[in-house]
XYZ file of C-alpha atoms in Angstrom:
200
model
C 101.231 126.580 73.537
C 99.366 124.297 75.771
C 99.854 124.013 79.421
C 99.251 122.288 82.647
C 98.073 124.541 86.000
C 98.274 123.878 89.414
C 95.480 124.573 91.310
C 96.426 124.533 94.978
C 93.679 124.725 98.032
C 94.111 126.880 100.182
C 90.910 128.378 101.432
C 89.433 126.622 104.366
C 88.960 127.830 107.938
C 90.956 124.394 109.305
C 89.069 124.246 112.515
C 89.722 120.558 113.399
C 93.531 121.929 113.837
C 92.603 125.387 115.943
C 94.644 128.064 115.963
C 94.193 130.549 113.550
C 94.989 128.969 110.080
C 96.565 125.300 109.787
C 98.362 126.012 106.710
C 100.308 129.013 108.344
C 101.644 126.441 110.697
C 105.413 125.446 110.261
C 108.094 122.611 109.065
C 111.504 123.146 110.037
C 110.496 127.167 109.570
C 108.258 126.866 106.694
C 104.751 127.131 106.142
C 102.796 124.181 104.967
C 101.219 126.170 102.396
C 104.355 127.726 101.202
C 105.675 123.540 101.483
C 103.398 122.700 98.877
C 103.285 126.031 96.521
C 107.197 125.445 96.462
C 106.832 121.705 95.150
C 104.480 123.047 92.434
C 106.921 125.543 91.289
C 109.818 123.031 91.461
C 107.854 121.789 88.321
C 108.805 124.126 85.219
C 105.786 122.069 83.399
C 103.110 123.542 85.281
C 102.074 127.092 84.923
C 100.043 128.976 86.317
C 100.216 128.124 89.694
C 96.546 129.177 91.298
C 96.092 129.518 94.696
C 92.902 129.842 96.229
C 92.184 131.563 99.133
C 89.168 132.382 101.307
C 89.805 132.277 105.521
C 92.173 135.043 106.141
C 93.541 135.240 102.624
C 96.463 138.640 103.796
C 98.130 135.702 105.814
C 98.232 133.055 103.327
C 99.894 135.782 101.074
C 102.034 136.835 103.244
C 103.353 133.549 103.620
C 103.756 133.151 100.146
C 105.411 136.562 99.627
C 108.027 136.609 96.562
C 106.811 133.277 95.194
C 105.241 133.444 91.366
C 101.828 132.566 91.975
C 98.245 133.706 90.612
C 96.099 134.736 94.041
C 92.381 133.811 93.768
C 90.242 134.755 96.691
C 86.823 132.293 97.213
C 84.511 134.735 99.420
C 81.928 131.474 99.552
C 84.810 129.373 100.930
C 82.497 128.822 104.030
C 80.141 126.833 101.823
C 82.524 124.287 101.435
C 85.820 123.080 99.246
C 83.697 122.652 95.850
C 83.299 126.613 95.800
C 87.477 126.806 95.797
C 87.442 124.377 93.113
C 84.932 126.039 90.919
C 86.979 129.470 91.888
C 89.932 128.064 90.777
C 89.043 126.408 87.901
C 86.547 129.472 86.232
C 90.349 131.438 86.043
C 91.991 128.939 83.796
C 92.300 130.319 80.006
C 91.161 128.141 77.202
C 95.025 127.174 76.872
C 94.955 125.204 80.042
C 94.828 121.199 79.301
C 94.117 120.128 82.880
C 94.723 120.992 86.437
C 96.739 119.307 88.888
C 94.535 119.853 92.386
C 97.060 120.207 95.105
C 95.717 120.180 98.846
C 97.309 122.885 100.992
C 97.841 120.749 104.036
C 99.867 118.293 102.170
C 103.365 119.724 102.418
C 104.761 115.942 101.883
C 104.117 115.974 98.405
C 107.698 116.596 96.261
C 108.230 117.765 93.163
C 109.318 114.558 91.753
C 105.597 112.764 92.361
C 104.192 115.458 90.686
C 106.686 115.274 87.440
C 105.872 111.699 87.982
C 101.706 112.646 87.395
C 102.601 115.078 84.592
C 104.602 112.536 82.878
C 101.717 109.853 82.934
C 99.892 112.973 81.986
C 101.652 113.757 78.802
C 101.444 109.772 78.252
C 97.728 109.860 77.903
C 97.620 111.984 75.484
C 96.314 114.663 78.333
C 93.524 112.820 78.377
C 93.575 110.360 81.453
C 92.552 111.480 84.846
C 96.316 110.847 87.114
C 96.297 110.091 90.836
C 99.224 109.160 92.754
C 98.772 105.693 95.088
C 100.744 104.758 98.184
C 100.122 100.917 99.404
C 97.180 100.324 97.050
C 95.573 103.821 98.201
C 94.900 106.849 95.904
C 96.395 110.123 96.923
C 96.478 113.575 96.592
C 97.459 115.889 93.985
C 95.017 114.296 91.137
C 95.196 115.394 87.759
C 92.427 116.101 85.417
C 92.034 116.705 81.776
C 90.427 119.798 80.872
C 87.608 117.787 79.632
C 86.388 117.062 83.271
C 86.316 120.855 83.879
C 82.703 120.968 83.560
C 82.242 117.817 85.773
C 84.382 119.695 88.631
C 82.571 122.791 88.614
C 79.576 120.900 89.066
C 80.300 119.304 92.483
C 78.256 120.865 95.529
C 78.885 121.314 99.058
C 82.282 120.648 101.030
C 83.554 117.687 99.349
C 86.302 117.521 96.381
C 86.249 115.431 93.194
C 86.613 111.711 94.983
C 82.835 110.800 93.801
C 83.543 111.837 90.348
C 87.223 109.555 90.292
C 84.633 106.803 91.609
C 82.360 107.220 88.290
C 85.317 107.554 85.746
C 87.922 104.699 87.077
C 88.462 102.964 83.712
C 89.711 106.699 82.876
C 92.330 106.877 85.651
C 95.822 106.176 85.739
C 97.649 105.537 88.831
C 101.350 106.388 89.484
C 103.218 104.702 92.311
C 104.321 107.262 94.786
C 105.726 108.054 98.502
C 103.625 108.032 101.541
C 103.221 112.060 101.376
C 100.437 111.658 99.226
C 97.913 110.342 101.501
C 99.651 112.801 104.538
C 97.478 115.841 105.463
C 97.870 117.664 108.712
C 94.797 118.402 109.989
C 94.814 117.703 113.654
C 97.848 119.215 116.211
C 98.387 115.858 117.359
C 98.983 115.133 113.433
C 101.194 118.342 112.896
C 103.155 117.452 116.492
C 104.319 113.865 114.808
C 105.327 115.615 111.803
C 107.991 117.805 113.433
C 105.291 121.107 113.405
C 103.803 123.668 115.174
C 101.406 126.069 114.994
C 102.732 129.826 114.769
C 102.362 131.289 117.589
């Protein structure tokens, strides 16, 4: 049976946030990384759910205790985001038709948005890149079909797949979504405005 995987990137140091690890910051008592992971798990069409760790991996795994996820360590995380893409994709078997790439600091992406992305992917015959859009701007997560996996692992440095989307814009399906798809929490000010706090 062919499946779609979720790949949650949770390896970075989050230096702009300060503190031990921004993904452990909490909103209503729940860490950012757990919120993102629970949203992915709520969509039963996404399996496996892979969490790529790097900085303080034990703390991230502790924050996800009890959740049905596969943990992948990226020892190269300091070299940039692209290394987490490589580490995560390397774990995906040949039965995987696509990968939904989520960022661990975007806790307002909900399961309804994820389901809308998955529905569009199915409607394309599992061949299109699917990206959520809010107010005319593309956001995250983005679903990548297997045929783009080689291009994803070829990315170098501290960047994601934005340039790859631009190069293949005619193969992108856009799905209308709420503001959460463009709302990453990367500074203390943004976190506080969202009602969150760093762990003590």
